[in-house]
Amino acid sequence: MHDVLSHFGDILAGFRVTLELAFLGFLGALIIGTVMAVFRVSPITPLRVIGAVYVEFFRNIPLLALLILFVFGLPDIGITFSLFWCGAAGLALAGAAFVCESMRGGINAVSVGQAEAARAIGLTFTQSLRFVILPQAFRTMVQPLVNTFIGVALGSSLVSAVGVSDLTYQTQYLNLKYAQATAGFLVAGALYMLLAFAGVGVGSWLERRLAIRR
Amino acid sequence: MSLQPVAPSRRRRSLPAFGAVTGLVLLAASLVACGSGGKNDQVPGQKSSAYDSIIKGAPVADSGAVSGNAWAAKVKKQGYLKVGGTDSGPLFSIKDLSTGELTGFDAGLSQMLSRYITGGSTVKDLTKLTITTVDTRETLLQNGTVDAVFATYTITPERAKKVAFAGPYYESGDAIMVKTENNDIKSVDDLAGKKVATESNSTAALSLKKYAPTAKVQLFQEDAQCVAAVQQGRVDAYVLDQGILISDASANKAVKVVGQPFTQEPYGIGLPLNDPSAKQFVNAWLQKIYGDGTWAKLWQATIGTIVKGDPPKPPTIGSADGS
């Protein structure tokens, strides 16, 4: 334990990369996921197909396989991103599929009368989404989105397998020298848990804020 | 509720999945087409009948020597040796997919040790393998999941605080792999400031820190990933055990191994620390196979298929710090 704590600086450096990955990955997932969710509920068939294919592809491929394709597959067709951005992109693309489905679930949870009323007062598709459906849908999306965030944050540990120096990577590196796997992963596990709890905290706060007082 | 004007028909629902699968297949096909297959299917260090006969010809201990030793008596009673290691390490321990048999230098030693204790002669039944990683080796020995670890396990003083090391049974060293057309890197001094890959579960990462402190170390989980990183220009060089690099380079013309090994890696057999009889027994056995030439024969049939020249002199038992 002592050896691990005396190198806490290295572990923190790894934790910082994990934080960046979780943040960028989830932000990217929110943006792409929202676009895909809008595609999936839109009245235009080609867009619906694009959204559906996207979700089925990225939801059903293991994240590790996706990361390996990014890191070692893309250079074969002449595209090379840095390892960090490969990791962030993989997390964002995979997370987006789950964000999209959470959003669609939220949108579908808004009663049909709301959409009909929006149409009846002459709102366009975009307007009814923007002013009527999405604000109500967001309330039911909070918890599923927190789940997705935790998935992205903990899933980010897989990037260590493709050489991104995140928390898991730094822990494994320390273990090479000090043979202290249990102590190292206890500390790393606690930090991952901290990150997940932070997500849960933000989720609960949002949920309280958005609650309708009746 | 749905904002869609028409409810999608039942048949259409399977379409997205079909599209996704088609996409993946096309992607895979294009990657296969692009990834100009430089590697062939041959994995050096794989089984040959010569290998089997070396194991079967290895010595068997007197029953008195086994029953007089607590650790060996326990292994004999159980009928096989519980080994910690890997099944995907070229030259040292790799599974022959056609027979399911484990072959290689480490695997061979574990089978010979088991034969020495149990007297068995069916190579496949001599050992039961538990896959270990750098993160799990010490723990699996401590809690008795495995009797011994044969896993290109470098003896270090830190590790010796948690497990006992018999041996060293092999002296290896880290060498350098670069792209075939790279002529700038010839020795470890040329690695200064360069991006250098190595396996995340090897001690090479630590040697790099010592011998090339300004090099940017990049860890990947597997040997194949490190080779790909060199080939694709993600890193300038790849540092690992010379034997493994030579076997990689022999299968892939896009990379080459340069210079001589710049470190000394004494490999030991990991044993439980709380049972001193284990280390004593295994060291005595190593001394025996050093003396009667079995060790050299095994080297010839495994590492010797890639590394040219006569078998080296076996290292002196107890010579490494921690053994």
XYZ file of C-alpha atoms in Angstrom:
537
model
C 0.000 0.000 0.000
C 2.873 2.320 0.874
C 4.430 1.978 -2.585
C 1.098 2.767 -4.169
C 0.468 5.825 -2.023
C 3.985 7.171 -2.564
C 3.213 7.203 -6.303
C -0.219 8.734 -5.850
C 0.871 11.527 -8.220
C 1.087 9.039 -11.122
C -2.303 7.628 -10.216
C -3.784 11.133 -10.131
C -2.271 11.888 -13.551
C -4.058 8.771 -14.812
C -7.255 9.824 -13.066
C -7.075 13.151 -14.864
C -6.980 11.390 -18.223
C -9.914 9.221 -17.103
C -11.849 12.377 -16.121
C -11.124 13.957 -19.498
C -12.185 10.814 -21.319
C -15.391 10.465 -19.290
C -16.240 14.136 -19.799
C -15.406 14.335 -23.511
C -16.884 10.906 -24.175
C -20.169 11.744 -22.477
C -20.359 15.221 -24.031
C -19.802 13.712 -27.479
C -22.344 11.009 -26.693
C -24.928 13.625 -25.692
C -24.442 15.607 -28.895
C -24.411 12.674 -31.313
C -27.090 10.847 -29.312
C -29.456 13.821 -29.417
C -29.033 14.173 -33.176
C -29.672 10.448 -33.631
C -32.734 10.551 -31.351
C -34.172 13.421 -33.397
C -33.469 11.367 -36.531
C -35.262 8.378 -35.046
C -38.478 10.244 -34.266
C -38.437 12.422 -37.377
C -41.064 12.008 -40.084
C -38.397 11.523 -42.774
C -37.798 7.824 -43.471
C -34.109 7.981 -44.587
C -33.218 9.840 -41.391
C -35.084 7.265 -39.292
C -33.144 4.493 -41.022
C -29.811 6.249 -40.423
C -30.665 6.665 -36.734
C -31.753 3.061 -36.361
C -28.708 1.631 -38.139
C -26.423 3.819 -36.046
C -27.967 2.604 -32.803
C -27.954 -1.062 -33.771
C -24.308 -0.861 -34.863
C -22.787 0.989 -31.937
C -24.979 -0.554 -29.246
C -24.155 -4.096 -30.302
C -20.398 -3.976 -30.811
C -18.143 -4.447 -27.755
C -16.382 -1.218 -26.834
C -13.006 -2.955 -26.800
C -13.515 -4.175 -30.358
C -14.489 -0.656 -31.399
C -11.367 0.809 -29.756
C -9.078 -1.729 -31.408
C -10.690 -0.959 -34.781
C -10.037 2.750 -34.210
C -6.445 2.369 -33.038
C -5.203 -0.431 -35.294
C -7.818 -0.587 -38.050
C -8.048 3.025 -39.208
C -4.272 3.438 -39.858
C -4.587 0.611 -42.399
C -6.884 2.833 -44.457
C -4.617 5.835 -43.954
C -6.307 7.615 -41.014
C -4.306 7.941 -37.790
C -5.704 9.711 -34.738
C -3.788 10.071 -31.476
C -4.485 7.315 -28.959
C -6.329 9.685 -26.630
C -8.698 10.871 -29.358
C -9.287 7.309 -30.529
C -10.375 6.509 -26.976
C -12.574 9.597 -26.646
C -14.170 9.016 -30.051
C -14.867 5.353 -29.294
C -16.506 6.224 -25.988
C -18.563 9.028 -27.557
C -19.798 6.923 -30.482
C -20.703 3.941 -28.287
C -22.266 6.147 -25.588
C -24.311 8.021 -28.204
C -26.261 4.869 -29.098
C -27.394 4.562 -25.476
C -28.086 8.295 -25.151
C -30.196 8.091 -28.307
C -32.318 5.261 -26.916
C -32.735 7.018 -23.533
C -33.925 10.116 -25.366
C -36.289 8.197 -27.600
C -37.677 6.500 -24.512
C -38.165 9.902 -22.887
C -39.840 11.318 -25.971
C -42.156 8.328 -26.259
C -43.105 8.746 -22.600
C -44.701 12.152 -23.306
C -48.394 11.548 -23.895
C -49.604 11.720 -27.472
C -52.080 14.470 -26.585
C -49.174 16.854 -26.057
C -47.926 16.347 -29.599
C -51.428 16.612 -31.032
C -52.043 19.829 -29.107
C -48.730 21.226 -30.376
C -49.712 20.385 -33.942
C -53.184 21.827 -33.403
C -51.835 25.244 -32.460
C -49.718 25.223 -35.602
C -46.243 24.395 -34.307
C -43.882 22.760 -36.795
C -42.108 19.458 -36.071
C -38.991 21.297 -34.815
C -40.997 23.720 -32.710
C -43.117 21.047 -31.089
C -39.956 19.065 -30.209
C -38.144 22.143 -28.920
C -40.934 23.778 -26.872
C -43.342 20.982 -25.969
C -41.940 17.472 -26.195
C -38.239 17.718 -25.214
C -38.672 19.825 -22.046
C -41.107 17.236 -20.706
C -39.156 14.291 -22.042
C -35.969 15.409 -20.376
C -37.420 14.749 -16.940
C -37.763 11.013 -17.560
C -34.394 10.881 -19.307
C -32.303 11.949 -16.332
C -31.820 8.553 -14.696
C -31.162 6.637 -17.945
C -28.635 9.332 -18.878
C -26.912 8.939 -15.506
C -26.650 5.203 -16.288
C -25.080 6.033 -19.637
C -22.623 8.391 -17.967
C -21.566 5.671 -15.534
C -21.241 3.285 -18.462
C -18.986 5.726 -20.308
C -16.924 6.578 -17.203
C -16.297 2.967 -16.202
C -16.021 1.803 -19.810
C -13.181 4.283 -20.235
C -10.948 1.813 -18.356
C -10.880 -0.259 -21.572
C -8.768 2.389 -23.299
C -5.822 1.219 -21.200
C -5.760 -1.896 -23.392
C -4.964 0.247 -26.426
C -2.292 2.299 -24.693
C -4.090 5.407 -23.426
C -2.485 6.331 -20.106
C -5.648 6.471 -18.006
C -6.187 5.420 -14.402
C -6.185 1.682 -15.143
C -3.044 2.005 -17.286
C -1.154 3.875 -14.560
C -2.238 1.340 -11.956
C -1.004 -1.548 -14.098
C 2.251 0.294 -14.695
C 2.858 0.767 -10.965
C 2.062 -2.879 -10.398
C 4.870 -3.858 -12.786
C 7.348 -2.274 -10.451
C 5.912 -2.969 -7.016
C 3.817 -6.125 -7.519
C 0.991 -4.553 -5.508
C -2.029 -5.349 -7.659
C -4.577 -5.537 -4.844
C -3.586 -2.235 -3.251
C -3.311 -0.503 -6.626
C -6.712 -1.587 -7.876
C -8.330 -0.802 -4.521
C -7.204 2.800 -4.936
C -8.134 2.875 -8.625
C -11.519 1.291 -7.865
C -12.228 3.911 -5.228
C -11.439 6.691 -7.715
C -13.706 5.161 -10.379
C -16.442 4.906 -7.779
C -15.932 8.555 -6.866
C -16.365 9.511 -10.506
C -19.538 7.440 -10.835
C -20.952 8.918 -7.617
C -20.306 12.419 -8.961
C -22.464 11.513 -11.961
C -25.195 10.163 -9.695
C -25.035 13.363 -7.610
C -25.473 15.616 -10.641
C -28.337 13.377 -11.802
C -30.184 13.619 -8.487
C -29.723 17.373 -8.409
C -31.114 17.698 -11.940
C -34.025 15.434 -11.068
C -34.956 17.571 -8.051
C -34.682 20.738 -10.092
C -36.833 19.427 -12.906
C -39.489 17.855 -10.700
C -42.983 19.259 -11.079
C -44.426 20.304 -7.749
C -48.047 19.355 -7.617
C -46.329 8.415 -28.647
C -44.742 8.738 -31.972
C -44.117 11.732 -34.128
C -43.928 9.526 -37.142
C -46.798 10.014 -39.562
C -47.079 6.309 -40.335
C -46.412 3.530 -37.864
C -43.511 1.414 -39.138
C -44.570 -1.976 -40.399
C -43.473 -5.124 -38.659
C -41.120 -6.116 -41.418
C -39.226 -2.885 -41.320
C -38.230 -3.387 -37.719
C -35.564 -5.962 -38.557
C -34.087 -3.708 -41.208
C -31.820 -1.585 -38.961
C -30.185 -4.640 -37.443
C -29.664 -6.019 -40.906
C -28.119 -2.721 -41.988
C -25.801 -2.627 -38.986
C -24.585 -6.159 -39.546
C -24.064 -5.504 -43.248
C -22.081 -2.388 -42.345
C -19.860 -4.290 -39.970
C -19.243 -7.052 -42.488
C -18.361 -4.535 -45.187
C -16.029 -2.721 -42.777
C -14.351 -5.967 -41.838
C -13.996 -6.912 -45.490
C -12.425 -3.568 -46.363
C -10.000 -3.810 -43.444
C -8.956 -7.284 -44.482
C -8.448 -6.027 -48.033
C -6.368 -3.069 -46.827
C -4.391 -4.835 -44.164
C -1.899 -6.236 -46.649
C -1.314 -9.511 -44.820
C 2.386 -9.417 -44.052
C 1.979 -12.048 -41.364
C 1.673 -15.697 -42.163
C -0.087 -18.289 -40.057
C 3.067 -19.907 -38.821
C 3.684 -19.294 -35.171
C 7.234 -20.253 -34.226
C 7.726 -22.412 -31.172
C 4.796 -24.642 -31.948
C 4.594 -28.303 -31.235
C 6.621 -30.884 -33.017
C 6.912 -34.571 -32.244
C 10.532 -33.895 -31.225
C 9.139 -31.650 -28.517
C 6.897 -34.415 -27.164
C 9.728 -36.901 -27.029
C 11.907 -34.473 -25.061
C 9.202 -34.130 -22.409
C 8.654 -37.885 -22.321
C 12.395 -38.447 -22.017
C 12.773 -36.079 -19.058
C 13.887 -37.551 -15.725
C 11.546 -38.805 -13.000
C 12.426 -38.367 -9.308
C 12.871 -41.243 -6.827
C 9.652 -41.746 -4.891
C 11.608 -41.067 -1.702
C 12.635 -37.599 -2.854
C 8.991 -36.736 -3.600
C 7.399 -38.123 -0.442
C 10.110 -36.477 1.650
C 9.152 -33.036 0.356
C 5.853 -31.503 1.500
C 5.205 -29.467 -1.665
C 6.122 -32.246 -4.122
C 4.109 -34.827 -2.144
C 1.050 -32.587 -2.424
C 1.492 -32.256 -6.205
C 1.972 -36.003 -6.590
C -1.212 -36.707 -4.629
C -3.173 -34.356 -6.858
C -1.734 -36.123 -9.924
C -0.806 -33.084 -12.025
C 0.833 -29.684 -11.627
C -1.363 -26.594 -11.389
C 0.535 -24.107 -13.530
C 0.050 -20.372 -13.873
C 1.067 -18.986 -17.253
C -0.243 -18.024 -20.654
C -1.394 -19.872 -23.767
C -0.482 -17.145 -26.230
C 3.231 -16.473 -25.754
C 5.221 -17.434 -28.856
C 8.312 -19.577 -28.118
C 7.605 -19.747 -24.389
C 4.072 -20.953 -23.860
C 1.583 -21.214 -26.688
C -1.350 -23.500 -27.295
C -1.270 -25.681 -30.373
C -4.771 -25.129 -31.722
C -4.886 -28.462 -33.544
C -4.033 -30.633 -30.527
C -4.897 -28.329 -27.623
C -1.440 -29.024 -26.229
C 0.669 -26.311 -24.628
C 4.179 -26.014 -26.072
C 7.162 -23.742 -25.650
C 10.108 -23.287 -23.314
C 8.121 -22.306 -20.213
C 5.388 -24.826 -20.957
C 7.973 -27.552 -21.518
C 9.679 -26.866 -18.220
C 6.355 -27.014 -16.362
C 5.515 -30.320 -18.045
C 8.963 -31.698 -17.204
C 8.626 -30.651 -13.564
C 5.243 -32.338 -13.387
C 6.688 -35.486 -14.979
C 9.559 -35.366 -12.481
C 7.082 -35.442 -9.591
C 4.193 -37.534 -10.891
C 6.030 -39.783 -13.354
C 3.298 -39.228 -15.952
C 4.088 -39.454 -19.662
C 0.983 -38.069 -21.406
C 2.161 -34.536 -22.135
C -1.341 -33.055 -22.203
C -2.317 -34.421 -18.782
C 0.833 -33.374 -16.931
C -0.264 -29.806 -16.211
C -3.441 -27.798 -15.812
C -3.018 -24.202 -16.908
C -4.557 -21.171 -15.242
C -4.041 -18.035 -17.290
C -2.208 -15.471 -15.192
C -1.370 -11.838 -15.862
C 1.080 -9.499 -14.208
C -1.803 -8.298 -12.054
C -2.780 -11.750 -10.793
C 0.387 -13.884 -10.587
C 1.371 -13.174 -6.994
C -2.171 -13.489 -5.663
C -2.851 -16.795 -7.424
C 0.326 -18.258 -5.907
C -0.463 -16.923 -2.458
C -3.980 -18.330 -2.363
C -2.966 -21.707 -3.771
C -4.869 -21.519 -7.084
C -1.647 -22.543 -8.825
C 1.340 -24.589 -7.579
C 3.912 -22.779 -9.696
C 4.097 -19.913 -12.203
C 6.035 -20.350 -15.458
C 5.452 -17.093 -17.308
C 8.668 -15.377 -18.469
C 8.555 -14.172 -14.882
C 11.501 -11.829 -14.306
C 12.983 -12.154 -10.824
C 12.962 -8.811 -9.008
C 13.607 -8.059 -5.314
C 10.124 -6.454 -4.989
C 8.384 -9.562 -6.325
C 10.560 -11.794 -4.144
C 8.882 -10.238 -1.106
C 5.598 -11.853 -2.166
C 6.623 -15.093 -3.891
C 9.602 -17.430 -3.832
C 11.643 -17.738 -7.022
C 13.358 -20.938 -8.083
C 16.045 -20.480 -10.700
C 16.844 -18.370 -12.642
C 16.199 -20.927 -15.373
C 16.793 -18.620 -18.339
C 18.659 -15.378 -18.946
C 17.049 -13.192 -21.506
C 17.492 -9.594 -22.534
C 15.475 -6.809 -24.103
C 16.160 -5.943 -27.732
C 14.785 -3.311 -30.134
C 12.400 -3.707 -33.065
C 11.971 -1.002 -35.719
C 10.412 -0.678 -39.171
C 12.502 -2.384 -41.839
C 13.266 0.938 -43.572
C 14.325 2.668 -40.329
C 18.100 3.100 -40.162
C 18.268 5.766 -37.430
C 17.811 3.481 -34.460
C 20.639 1.000 -33.968
C 21.071 0.769 -30.208
C 19.398 1.697 -26.958
C 21.132 5.120 -26.998
C 19.252 6.024 -30.182
C 15.948 5.638 -28.341
C 16.438 8.991 -26.550
C 13.415 11.194 -27.148
C 11.741 8.577 -29.352
C 8.331 6.990 -28.910
C 8.886 3.426 -27.785
C 6.225 0.751 -27.356
C 6.365 -2.231 -25.070
C 3.993 -4.782 -23.600
C 2.141 -3.513 -20.563
C 2.832 -6.712 -18.635
C 6.580 -6.830 -19.133
C 9.499 -5.477 -17.159
C 10.793 -3.872 -20.368
C 8.875 -0.726 -19.429
C 11.037 -0.449 -16.322
C 14.290 -1.160 -18.167
C 13.413 1.569 -20.647
C 13.119 4.055 -17.813
C 16.591 3.058 -16.721
C 18.431 2.776 -20.063
C 16.536 5.368 -22.118
C 15.056 7.803 -19.598
C 14.039 10.382 -22.212
C 12.176 7.895 -24.397
C 8.375 8.240 -24.427
C 7.092 4.850 -23.307
C 3.844 3.624 -24.809
C 2.293 0.489 -23.303
C 0.044 -1.873 -25.244
C -1.533 -5.008 -23.876
C -0.350 -7.490 -26.468
C 2.691 -8.282 -28.515
C 0.718 -8.095 -31.773
C -0.505 -4.588 -30.924
C 3.057 -3.383 -30.319
C 4.163 -4.786 -33.667
C 1.199 -3.103 -35.383
C 2.099 0.195 -33.677
C 5.632 -0.006 -35.115
C 4.356 -0.994 -38.539
C 1.787 1.824 -38.612
C 4.281 4.421 -37.404
C 2.494 5.134 -34.131
C 5.787 4.493 -32.343
C 9.410 4.558 -33.511
C 10.492 1.319 -31.851
C 9.320 -1.641 -29.804
C 11.383 -3.028 -26.955
C 10.888 -6.521 -25.514
C 12.579 -9.834 -24.910
C 14.855 -10.585 -27.865
C 13.489 -14.080 -28.487
C 9.932 -12.798 -28.851
C 10.972 -9.925 -31.135
C 12.983 -12.232 -33.380
C 10.019 -14.571 -33.685
C 7.743 -11.632 -34.568
C 10.200 -10.304 -37.145
C 10.592 -13.738 -38.705
C 6.866 -13.740 -39.440
C 6.582 -10.118 -40.563
C 8.832 -8.572 -43.201
C 7.791 -4.986 -42.389
C 9.828 -4.951 -39.165
C 13.347 -5.918 -38.084
C 15.287 -6.416 -34.848
C 18.393 -4.263 -34.342
C 21.370 -4.436 -31.994
C 22.121 -6.780 -29.133
C 20.100 -7.162 -25.927
C 20.797 -4.276 -23.533
C 19.358 -5.783 -20.330
C 19.633 -8.981 -18.332
C 16.291 -10.553 -17.537
C 16.629 -13.521 -15.218
C 13.451 -15.638 -15.491
C 12.394 -17.548 -12.384
C 9.745 -20.088 -11.474
C 7.253 -18.457 -9.099
C 6.455 -20.582 -6.047
C 4.537 -20.037 -2.820
C 6.585 -18.115 -0.281
C 5.038 -19.805 2.729
C 6.294 -23.265 1.709
C 10.127 -23.289 1.593
C 10.143 -26.952 0.535
C 8.833 -25.906 -2.899
C 11.802 -23.720 -3.801
C 14.269 -26.270 -2.469
C 12.699 -29.076 -4.522
C 12.394 -27.103 -7.767
C 15.963 -25.792 -7.544
C 17.272 -29.344 -7.083
C 15.265 -30.433 -10.142
C 16.586 -27.514 -12.228
C 20.143 -28.487 -11.276
C 19.411 -32.006 -12.464
C 18.045 -31.044 -15.893
C 20.909 -28.540 -16.333
C 23.366 -31.355 -15.681
C 21.859 -34.103 -17.840
C 21.327 -31.900 -20.915
C 17.504 -31.980 -20.893
C 17.384 -28.212 -20.437
C 19.582 -27.675 -23.513
C 17.446 -30.086 -25.574
C 14.275 -28.207 -24.664
C 15.950 -24.894 -25.557
C 16.918 -26.319 -28.943
C 13.351 -27.485 -29.667
C 11.727 -24.189 -28.703
C 13.779 -20.976 -28.545
C 16.505 -22.603 -30.663
C 14.112 -22.805 -33.643
C 14.359 -19.001 -33.909
C 17.570 -17.955 -32.155
C 20.538 -19.275 -34.096
C 23.534 -20.957 -32.525
C 24.228 -23.448 -29.756
C 22.168 -23.516 -26.567
C 23.538 -21.047 -23.998
C 24.974 -22.170 -20.685
C 22.133 -22.414 -18.137
C 22.253 -19.579 -15.564
C 23.582 -20.291 -12.080
C 20.790 -21.045 -9.631
C 20.403 -18.328 -7.027
C 22.426 -15.810 -9.074
C 19.634 -13.259 -9.479
C 18.772 -10.678 -6.836
C 15.596 -12.143 -5.334
C 16.160 -15.795 -6.232
